Amino acid sequence: MVEVWGENGFHSFSRSAFDRVRSWTTVWNGDSHSNFTGLSYTVTSGIRSGLIGFSHWTSDTGGYVRGEDDPSEELWARWMHHSAFTPEYVVLIGTGHTPWYPPYTSRLVSILKETANLHHDLIPFIRSYTYQATQNGIPIMRALFLEHPEDDNTYTISDEYFFGEQFLVAPIVNEGGNRQVYFPKGADYLEYYNKTTIHKGGSRTEVQLELEYSPVYVKAGSIVPRGDIVQANNKWTKDWAPSLHIEFYPSFEIQHSTFQYYNGDSKKVAPITMTTDKRHSSVKIVYGNVGVGGTLTVFTKTGPINASLQEKGGIAVFHNVQSLFD
């Protein structure tokens, strides 16, 4: 494939794979049923794949083995949210598989757009962790005990996972839109979508969410690179150019955070660091050559604070920061 297409000109997606190709291919969960049992098994399958060394994993969104009246709109939506926080987001095309034709509604199409756009925007994050997995074998979808082995509760939960170190993802895998979420000990967690509710490690909460939302949380001290860095088949955007948007979630209880950003073009890793100073209420960000310009955003109690992101690297200092976590 390299000889024919070049080193970056192809993608390997395998129906069957063996242990020595873990760093070279995507695998998927198999022919899951398009019901909530199928979704539940799929989430567990993704976690298990990471544990046996296959970091780049995906599933058929909505399931593959389908009955006459499924998947339901609710199942579609829950699976779409799950797919947004997996290494690949796959939607099957064809009769009975395509979620933008009747009987599905404009509401579901909007959810598909939102989740697909979110996944695309997370490519800088996903690509960085995919590269790291080829170097250290640690998957991007992580069983809770991989991040918090000191917490005995994490060993018995098979329907929540960490997405990288930063995100706690708890897909809704049952009908009705409700579930219990457990927050592993050793960190504080911010609800990612509205960025207002904080949960302490070791606690539990009951959530009830409409189809437009899913339980996703970001850890205190996180650095999250997002952006539109891959044009792919986007020929409809005039004068398209790549851009990077890096999010920061400072806590003054965490003095130092680092993210190893992988620049796919230069094949180099650019460290991004965040240092907090509680005494002066300041946050200092230092970053290397990320290869793309854009913005830095620090999320605080008074709202997001922005600064310019320089392609070749730079330093930004934010003063009078009121941390969401402190």
CSV table of C-alpha atoms in Angstrom, one decimal:
chain,number,residue,atom,x,y,z
A,1,MET,CA,0.0,0.0,0.0
A,2,VAL,CA,2.8,2.4,0.8
A,3,GLU,CA,4.5,1.6,-2.5
A,4,VAL,CA,1.3,2.3,-4.5
A,5,TRP,CA,-0.3,5.2,-2.5
A,6,GLY,CA,2.5,6.7,-0.5
A,7,GLU,CA,3.0,6.7,3.3
A,8,ASN,CA,-0.1,8.9,4.0
A,9,GLY,CA,-2.2,8.0,1.0
A,10,PHE,CA,-4.3,5.2,2.4
A,11,HIS,CA,-6.2,3.9,5.4
A,12,SER,CA,-6.3,0.3,6.5
A,13,PHE,CA,-9.7,-1.0,7.8
A,14,SER,CA,-9.6,-4.6,8.7
A,15,ARG,CA,-12.3,-7.2,9.1
A,16,SER,CA,-9.9,-9.5,10.8
A,17,ALA,CA,-6.5,-8.5,12.3
A,18,PHE,CA,-3.8,-10.2,14.4
A,19,ASP,CA,-1.7,-9.0,17.3
A,20,ARG,CA,1.3,-7.7,15.3
A,21,VAL,CA,-0.8,-5.2,13.2
A,22,ARG,CA,-2.2,-3.2,16.1
A,23,SER,CA,-0.4,0.0,15.2
A,24,TRP,CA,-1.4,-0.3,11.5
A,25,THR,CA,-5.1,-0.8,11.2
A,26,THR,CA,-8.6,0.1,12.3
A,27,VAL,CA,-10.8,-2.7,13.6
A,28,TRP,CA,-14.5,-2.6,14.4
A,29,ASN,CA,-16.9,-4.4,16.8
A,30,GLY,CA,-18.5,-6.8,14.3
A,31,ASP,CA,-22.1,-7.1,13.2
A,32,SER,CA,-23.9,-5.6,16.2
A,33,HIS,CA,-27.7,-5.6,16.5
A,34,SER,CA,-29.5,-2.3,16.1
A,35,ASN,CA,-31.0,-2.2,19.5
A,36,PHE,CA,-29.9,-1.0,22.9
A,37,THR,CA,-28.3,-4.3,23.8
A,38,GLY,CA,-26.2,-4.0,20.6
A,39,LEU,CA,-25.2,-0.5,21.7
A,40,SER,CA,-24.3,-1.6,25.2
A,41,TYR,CA,-22.2,-4.5,23.8
A,42,THR,CA,-20.5,-2.1,21.4
A,43,VAL,CA,-19.4,0.3,24.1
A,44,THR,CA,-17.9,-2.7,26.0
A,45,SER,CA,-16.3,-4.0,22.8
A,46,GLY,CA,-14.5,-0.6,22.3
A,47,ILE,CA,-13.1,-0.7,25.8
A,48,ARG,CA,-12.0,-4.3,25.4
A,49,SER,CA,-10.3,-3.6,22.1
A,50,GLY,CA,-8.2,-1.0,23.7
A,51,LEU,CA,-7.3,-3.4,26.5
A,52,ILE,CA,-5.9,-5.9,24.0
A,53,GLY,CA,-3.9,-3.3,22.2
A,54,PHE,CA,-6.2,-2.2,19.3
A,55,SER,CA,-6.4,1.6,19.8
A,56,HIS,CA,-8.0,2.6,16.5
A,57,TRP,CA,-11.5,1.1,16.7
A,58,THR,CA,-15.0,1.9,15.5
A,59,SER,CA,-18.5,0.5,15.1
A,60,ASP,CA,-21.4,0.7,12.6
A,61,THR,CA,-23.3,3.6,14.0
A,62,GLY,CA,-26.9,2.5,14.6
A,63,GLY,CA,-25.9,-1.2,14.4
A,64,TYR,CA,-25.6,-3.5,11.4
A,65,VAL,CA,-28.1,-6.4,12.0
A,66,ARG,CA,-31.4,-4.6,11.6
A,67,GLY,CA,-35.1,-5.5,12.0
A,68,GLU,CA,-38.1,-4.1,10.2
A,69,ASP,CA,-38.6,-1.0,12.5
A,70,ASP,CA,-35.1,-0.4,13.8
A,71,PRO,CA,-33.0,1.4,14.7
A,72,SER,CA,-35.3,3.7,16.4
A,73,GLU,CA,-34.6,7.5,16.3
A,74,GLU,CA,-33.6,7.3,20.0
A,75,LEU,CA,-31.1,4.5,19.4
A,76,TRP,CA,-29.7,6.3,16.4
A,77,ALA,CA,-29.1,9.5,18.4
A,78,ARG,CA,-27.5,7.7,21.4
A,79,TRP,CA,-25.2,5.8,19.1
A,80,MET,CA,-24.2,8.9,17.2
A,81,HIS,CA,-23.1,10.6,20.5
A,82,HIS,CA,-21.1,7.5,21.3
A,83,SER,CA,-19.5,7.5,17.8
A,84,ALA,CA,-18.4,11.1,18.2
A,85,PHE,CA,-16.1,10.0,21.1
A,86,THR,CA,-14.5,7.0,19.3
A,87,PRO,CA,-11.5,7.0,17.0
A,88,GLU,CA,-13.7,6.8,13.9
A,89,TYR,CA,-17.3,7.7,13.2
A,90,VAL,CA,-18.8,5.3,10.6
A,91,VAL,CA,-22.3,5.7,9.1
A,92,LEU,CA,-23.5,3.0,6.7
A,93,ILE,CA,-25.0,4.1,3.4
A,94,GLY,CA,-27.8,2.2,1.7
A,95,THR,CA,-31.4,1.0,2.1
A,96,GLY,CA,-32.5,1.0,5.7
A,97,HIS,CA,-29.1,2.3,6.8
A,98,THR,CA,-29.1,6.0,6.0
A,99,PRO,CA,-30.4,8.2,8.8
A,100,TRP,CA,-31.4,11.2,6.7
A,101,TYR,CA,-34.3,9.7,4.8
A,102,PRO,CA,-37.9,9.0,6.2
A,103,PRO,CA,-39.0,7.8,8.6
A,104,TYR,CA,-36.2,9.8,10.4
A,105,THR,CA,-36.9,13.4,11.2
A,106,SER,CA,-35.0,16.7,10.8
A,107,ARG,CA,-34.3,16.5,14.5
A,108,LEU,CA,-32.2,13.3,14.0
A,109,VAL,CA,-30.4,14.9,11.0
A,110,SER,CA,-29.5,17.8,13.2
A,111,ILE,CA,-28.0,15.4,15.8
A,112,LEU,CA,-26.1,13.6,13.1
A,113,LYS,CA,-24.6,17.0,11.9
A,114,GLU,CA,-23.7,18.1,15.4
A,115,THR,CA,-22.1,14.8,16.4
A,116,ALA,CA,-20.3,14.3,13.1
A,117,ASN,CA,-19.0,17.9,13.2
A,118,LEU,CA,-17.8,17.4,16.8
A,119,HIS,CA,-15.9,14.3,15.8
A,120,HIS,CA,-14.3,16.1,12.9
A,121,ASP,CA,-13.4,18.9,15.2
A,122,LEU,CA,-11.7,16.4,17.6
A,123,ILE,CA,-9.4,15.1,14.9
A,124,PRO,CA,-6.4,17.0,16.3
A,125,PHE,CA,-7.1,15.3,19.6
A,126,ILE,CA,-7.7,11.9,18.2
A,127,ARG,CA,-4.8,12.0,15.8
A,128,SER,CA,-2.4,12.9,18.6
A,129,TYR,CA,-3.5,10.0,20.8
A,130,THR,CA,-3.5,7.6,17.8
A,131,TYR,CA,0.1,8.5,17.2
A,132,GLN,CA,0.9,8.0,20.9
A,133,ALA,CA,-0.7,4.6,20.8
A,134,THR,CA,1.8,3.5,18.0
A,135,GLN,CA,4.6,4.5,20.4
A,136,ASN,CA,3.4,3.3,23.8
A,137,GLY,CA,0.5,1.0,23.1
A,138,ILE,CA,-1.9,2.9,25.3
A,139,PRO,CA,-5.4,3.2,23.6
A,140,ILE,CA,-7.4,6.3,23.2
A,141,MET,CA,-10.6,4.5,24.5
A,142,ARG,CA,-9.5,3.6,28.0
A,143,ALA,CA,-11.1,1.4,30.7
A,144,LEU,CA,-11.6,3.5,33.8
A,145,PHE,CA,-9.0,1.5,35.7
A,146,LEU,CA,-6.3,2.4,33.2
A,147,GLU,CA,-6.5,6.0,34.3
A,148,HIS,CA,-7.4,5.4,38.0
A,149,PRO,CA,-6.2,2.0,39.1
A,150,GLU,CA,-6.2,3.1,42.7
A,151,ASP,CA,-10.1,3.3,42.6
A,152,ASP,CA,-11.5,-0.1,43.2
A,153,ASN,CA,-14.9,1.0,41.8
A,154,THR,CA,-13.4,1.4,38.3
A,155,TYR,CA,-12.9,-2.3,37.8
A,156,THR,CA,-16.6,-3.2,37.7
A,157,ILE,CA,-17.8,-0.5,35.2
A,158,SER,CA,-18.0,-1.5,31.6
A,159,ASP,CA,-20.2,1.2,30.1
A,160,GLU,CA,-18.0,4.3,30.8
A,161,TYR,CA,-14.6,5.0,29.5
A,162,PHE,CA,-11.9,7.7,29.3
A,163,PHE,CA,-11.3,9.2,25.8
A,164,GLY,CA,-7.6,10.0,26.2
A,165,GLU,CA,-6.7,11.3,29.6
A,166,GLN,CA,-9.1,14.3,29.3
A,167,PHE,CA,-12.6,13.1,28.7
A,168,LEU,CA,-14.9,10.8,30.8
A,169,VAL,CA,-17.6,9.4,28.4
A,170,ALA,CA,-20.7,7.7,29.7
A,171,PRO,CA,-22.9,6.7,26.8
A,172,ILE,CA,-26.6,6.3,27.4
A,173,VAL,CA,-27.1,2.6,26.5
A,174,ASN,CA,-30.7,2.1,27.5
A,175,GLU,CA,-34.1,3.4,26.4
A,176,GLY,CA,-35.4,6.4,28.1
A,177,GLY,CA,-32.4,8.8,28.3
A,178,ASN,CA,-31.3,8.2,31.8
A,179,ARG,CA,-28.3,6.5,33.5
A,180,GLN,CA,-26.1,6.8,36.5
A,181,VAL,CA,-22.5,8.2,36.0
A,182,TYR,CA,-19.6,7.4,38.3
A,183,PHE,CA,-16.7,9.8,38.6
A,184,PRO,CA,-13.4,8.0,39.4
A,185,LYS,CA,-11.5,9.2,42.4
A,186,GLY,CA,-8.5,11.5,42.0
A,187,ALA,CA,-10.0,14.2,39.7
A,188,ASP,CA,-12.7,16.8,39.4
A,189,TYR,CA,-14.9,16.7,36.3
A,190,LEU,CA,-16.7,19.5,34.4
A,191,GLU,CA,-19.8,18.8,32.3
A,192,TYR,CA,-18.4,19.4,28.8
A,193,TYR,CA,-21.4,20.8,26.9
A,194,ASN,CA,-22.7,23.5,29.2
A,195,LYS,CA,-19.4,23.9,31.2
A,196,THR,CA,-21.2,24.8,34.5
A,197,THR,CA,-21.6,21.7,36.6
A,198,ILE,CA,-18.6,20.2,38.6
A,199,HIS,CA,-18.5,16.7,39.9
A,200,LYS,CA,-16.1,15.5,42.5
A,201,GLY,CA,-14.1,12.3,42.1
A,202,GLY,CA,-15.7,9.3,43.9
A,203,SER,CA,-19.2,10.6,43.5
A,204,ARG,CA,-22.2,9.4,41.4
A,205,THR,CA,-25.0,11.3,39.7
A,206,GLU,CA,-28.2,10.4,37.9
A,207,VAL,CA,-28.6,12.1,34.5
A,208,GLN,CA,-31.7,12.4,32.3
A,209,LEU,CA,-30.9,13.9,28.9
A,210,GLU,CA,-32.7,14.7,25.7
A,211,LEU,CA,-31.5,13.2,22.4
A,212,GLU,CA,-29.4,16.3,21.7
A,213,TYR,CA,-27.0,15.6,24.7
A,214,SER,CA,-24.9,12.9,26.1
A,215,PRO,CA,-22.9,12.5,29.4
A,216,VAL,CA,-19.4,13.8,28.6
A,217,TYR,CA,-17.1,15.4,31.1
A,218,VAL,CA,-13.7,16.9,31.0
A,219,LYS,CA,-11.1,16.6,33.8
A,220,ALA,CA,-9.7,19.5,35.7
A,221,GLY,CA,-6.4,20.6,34.2
A,222,SER,CA,-7.2,19.3,30.7
A,223,ILE,CA,-5.8,20.5,27.4
A,224,VAL,CA,-7.9,19.7,24.4
A,225,PRO,CA,-6.8,20.4,20.9
A,226,ARG,CA,-9.7,20.8,18.4
A,227,GLY,CA,-10.0,22.3,15.0
A,228,ASP,CA,-10.6,21.9,11.3
A,229,ILE,CA,-7.3,20.5,10.1
A,230,VAL,CA,-8.3,17.9,7.5
A,231,GLN,CA,-10.1,19.1,4.4
A,232,ALA,CA,-10.9,15.6,3.1
A,233,ASN,CA,-13.9,15.9,0.7
A,234,ASN,CA,-14.9,19.4,1.9
A,235,LYS,CA,-14.9,21.1,-1.5
A,236,TRP,CA,-17.8,23.3,-0.6
A,237,THR,CA,-15.9,25.7,1.7
A,238,LYS,CA,-14.4,28.4,-0.4
A,239,ASP,CA,-10.7,29.2,0.3
A,240,TRP,CA,-10.6,26.4,3.0
A,241,ALA,CA,-7.6,26.6,5.2
A,242,PRO,CA,-6.7,24.6,8.3
A,243,SER,CA,-7.2,26.1,11.8
A,244,LEU,CA,-6.5,24.8,15.3
A,245,HIS,CA,-8.4,25.7,18.4
A,246,ILE,CA,-6.9,24.6,21.8
A,247,GLU,CA,-9.1,24.5,24.9
A,248,PHE,CA,-7.7,24.8,28.4
A,249,TYR,CA,-9.4,23.9,31.7
A,250,PRO,CA,-7.2,25.2,34.5
A,251,SER,CA,-7.4,24.3,38.2
A,252,PHE,CA,-5.1,25.9,40.7
A,253,GLU,CA,-4.9,22.6,42.4
A,254,ILE,CA,-3.1,21.3,39.3
A,255,GLN,CA,0.1,23.3,38.8
A,256,HIS,CA,1.3,21.7,35.6
A,257,SER,CA,-0.5,19.9,32.6
A,258,THR,CA,1.0,18.7,29.3
A,259,PHE,CA,-0.5,17.5,26.0
A,260,GLN,CA,1.7,15.9,23.4
A,261,TYR,CA,0.3,17.3,20.1
A,262,TYR,CA,1.1,15.3,17.0
A,263,ASN,CA,1.6,17.4,13.9
A,264,GLY,CA,0.9,14.9,11.1
A,265,ASP,CA,2.6,16.9,8.4
A,266,SER,CA,5.9,17.3,10.1
A,267,LYS,CA,5.7,14.0,12.0
A,268,LYS,CA,6.8,15.8,15.1
A,269,VAL,CA,5.3,16.0,18.5
A,270,ALA,CA,4.8,19.6,19.9
A,271,PRO,CA,4.3,19.7,23.7
A,272,ILE,CA,1.6,22.1,24.9
A,273,THR,CA,1.9,22.9,28.6
A,274,MET,CA,-0.3,24.8,31.1
A,275,THR,CA,1.1,26.1,34.3
A,276,THR,CA,-1.1,27.7,37.0
A,277,ASP,CA,-0.1,30.2,39.7
A,278,LYS,CA,-2.7,30.3,42.4
A,279,ARG,CA,-1.0,33.2,44.3
A,280,HIS,CA,-1.3,35.5,41.2
A,281,SER,CA,-4.4,33.9,39.7
A,282,SER,CA,-2.5,33.4,36.4
A,283,VAL,CA,-2.3,30.7,33.8
A,284,LYS,CA,0.8,30.4,31.5
A,285,ILE,CA,0.6,28.4,28.3
A,286,VAL,CA,3.7,27.4,26.3
A,287,TYR,CA,3.5,25.5,23.1
A,288,GLY,CA,5.8,24.2,20.3
A,289,ASN,CA,5.5,24.2,16.6
A,290,VAL,CA,1.9,23.0,16.1
A,291,GLY,CA,2.0,23.7,12.3
A,292,VAL,CA,-1.3,25.6,12.2
A,293,GLY,CA,-2.5,28.9,13.5
A,294,GLY,CA,-5.7,29.5,15.4
A,295,THR,CA,-6.8,30.3,18.9
A,296,LEU,CA,-6.1,29.5,22.5
A,297,THR,CA,-9.2,29.5,24.8
A,298,VAL,CA,-9.0,29.3,28.6
A,299,PHE,CA,-12.4,28.4,30.2
A,300,THR,CA,-13.1,30.3,33.5
A,301,LYS,CA,-15.9,31.3,35.8
A,302,THR,CA,-16.2,34.6,34.0
A,303,GLY,CA,-16.3,33.0,30.6
A,304,PRO,CA,-13.8,32.0,27.9
A,305,ILE,CA,-10.7,34.0,27.4
A,306,ASN,CA,-9.0,33.9,24.0
A,307,ALA,CA,-5.6,34.5,22.6
A,308,SER,CA,-3.9,33.9,19.2
A,309,LEU,CA,-2.3,30.6,18.5
A,310,GLN,CA,1.0,31.0,16.5
A,311,GLU,CA,1.9,28.3,14.0
A,312,LYS,CA,5.5,28.1,15.0
A,313,GLY,CA,4.9,28.1,18.7
A,314,GLY,CA,4.7,30.7,21.5
A,315,ILE,CA,3.8,31.7,25.0
A,316,ALA,CA,0.5,33.2,26.4
A,317,VAL,CA,-0.1,34.4,29.9
A,318,PHE,CA,-3.6,34.9,31.3
A,319,HIS,CA,-4.2,37.1,34.4
A,320,ASN,CA,-7.0,37.4,36.9
A,321,VAL,CA,-8.2,33.9,36.1
A,322,GLN,CA,-11.1,32.5,38.1
A,323,SER,CA,-10.9,28.7,37.7
A,324,LEU,CA,-14.1,26.8,37.2
A,325,PHE,CA,-12.8,24.1,39.5
A,326,ASP,CA,-11.6,26.2,42.5
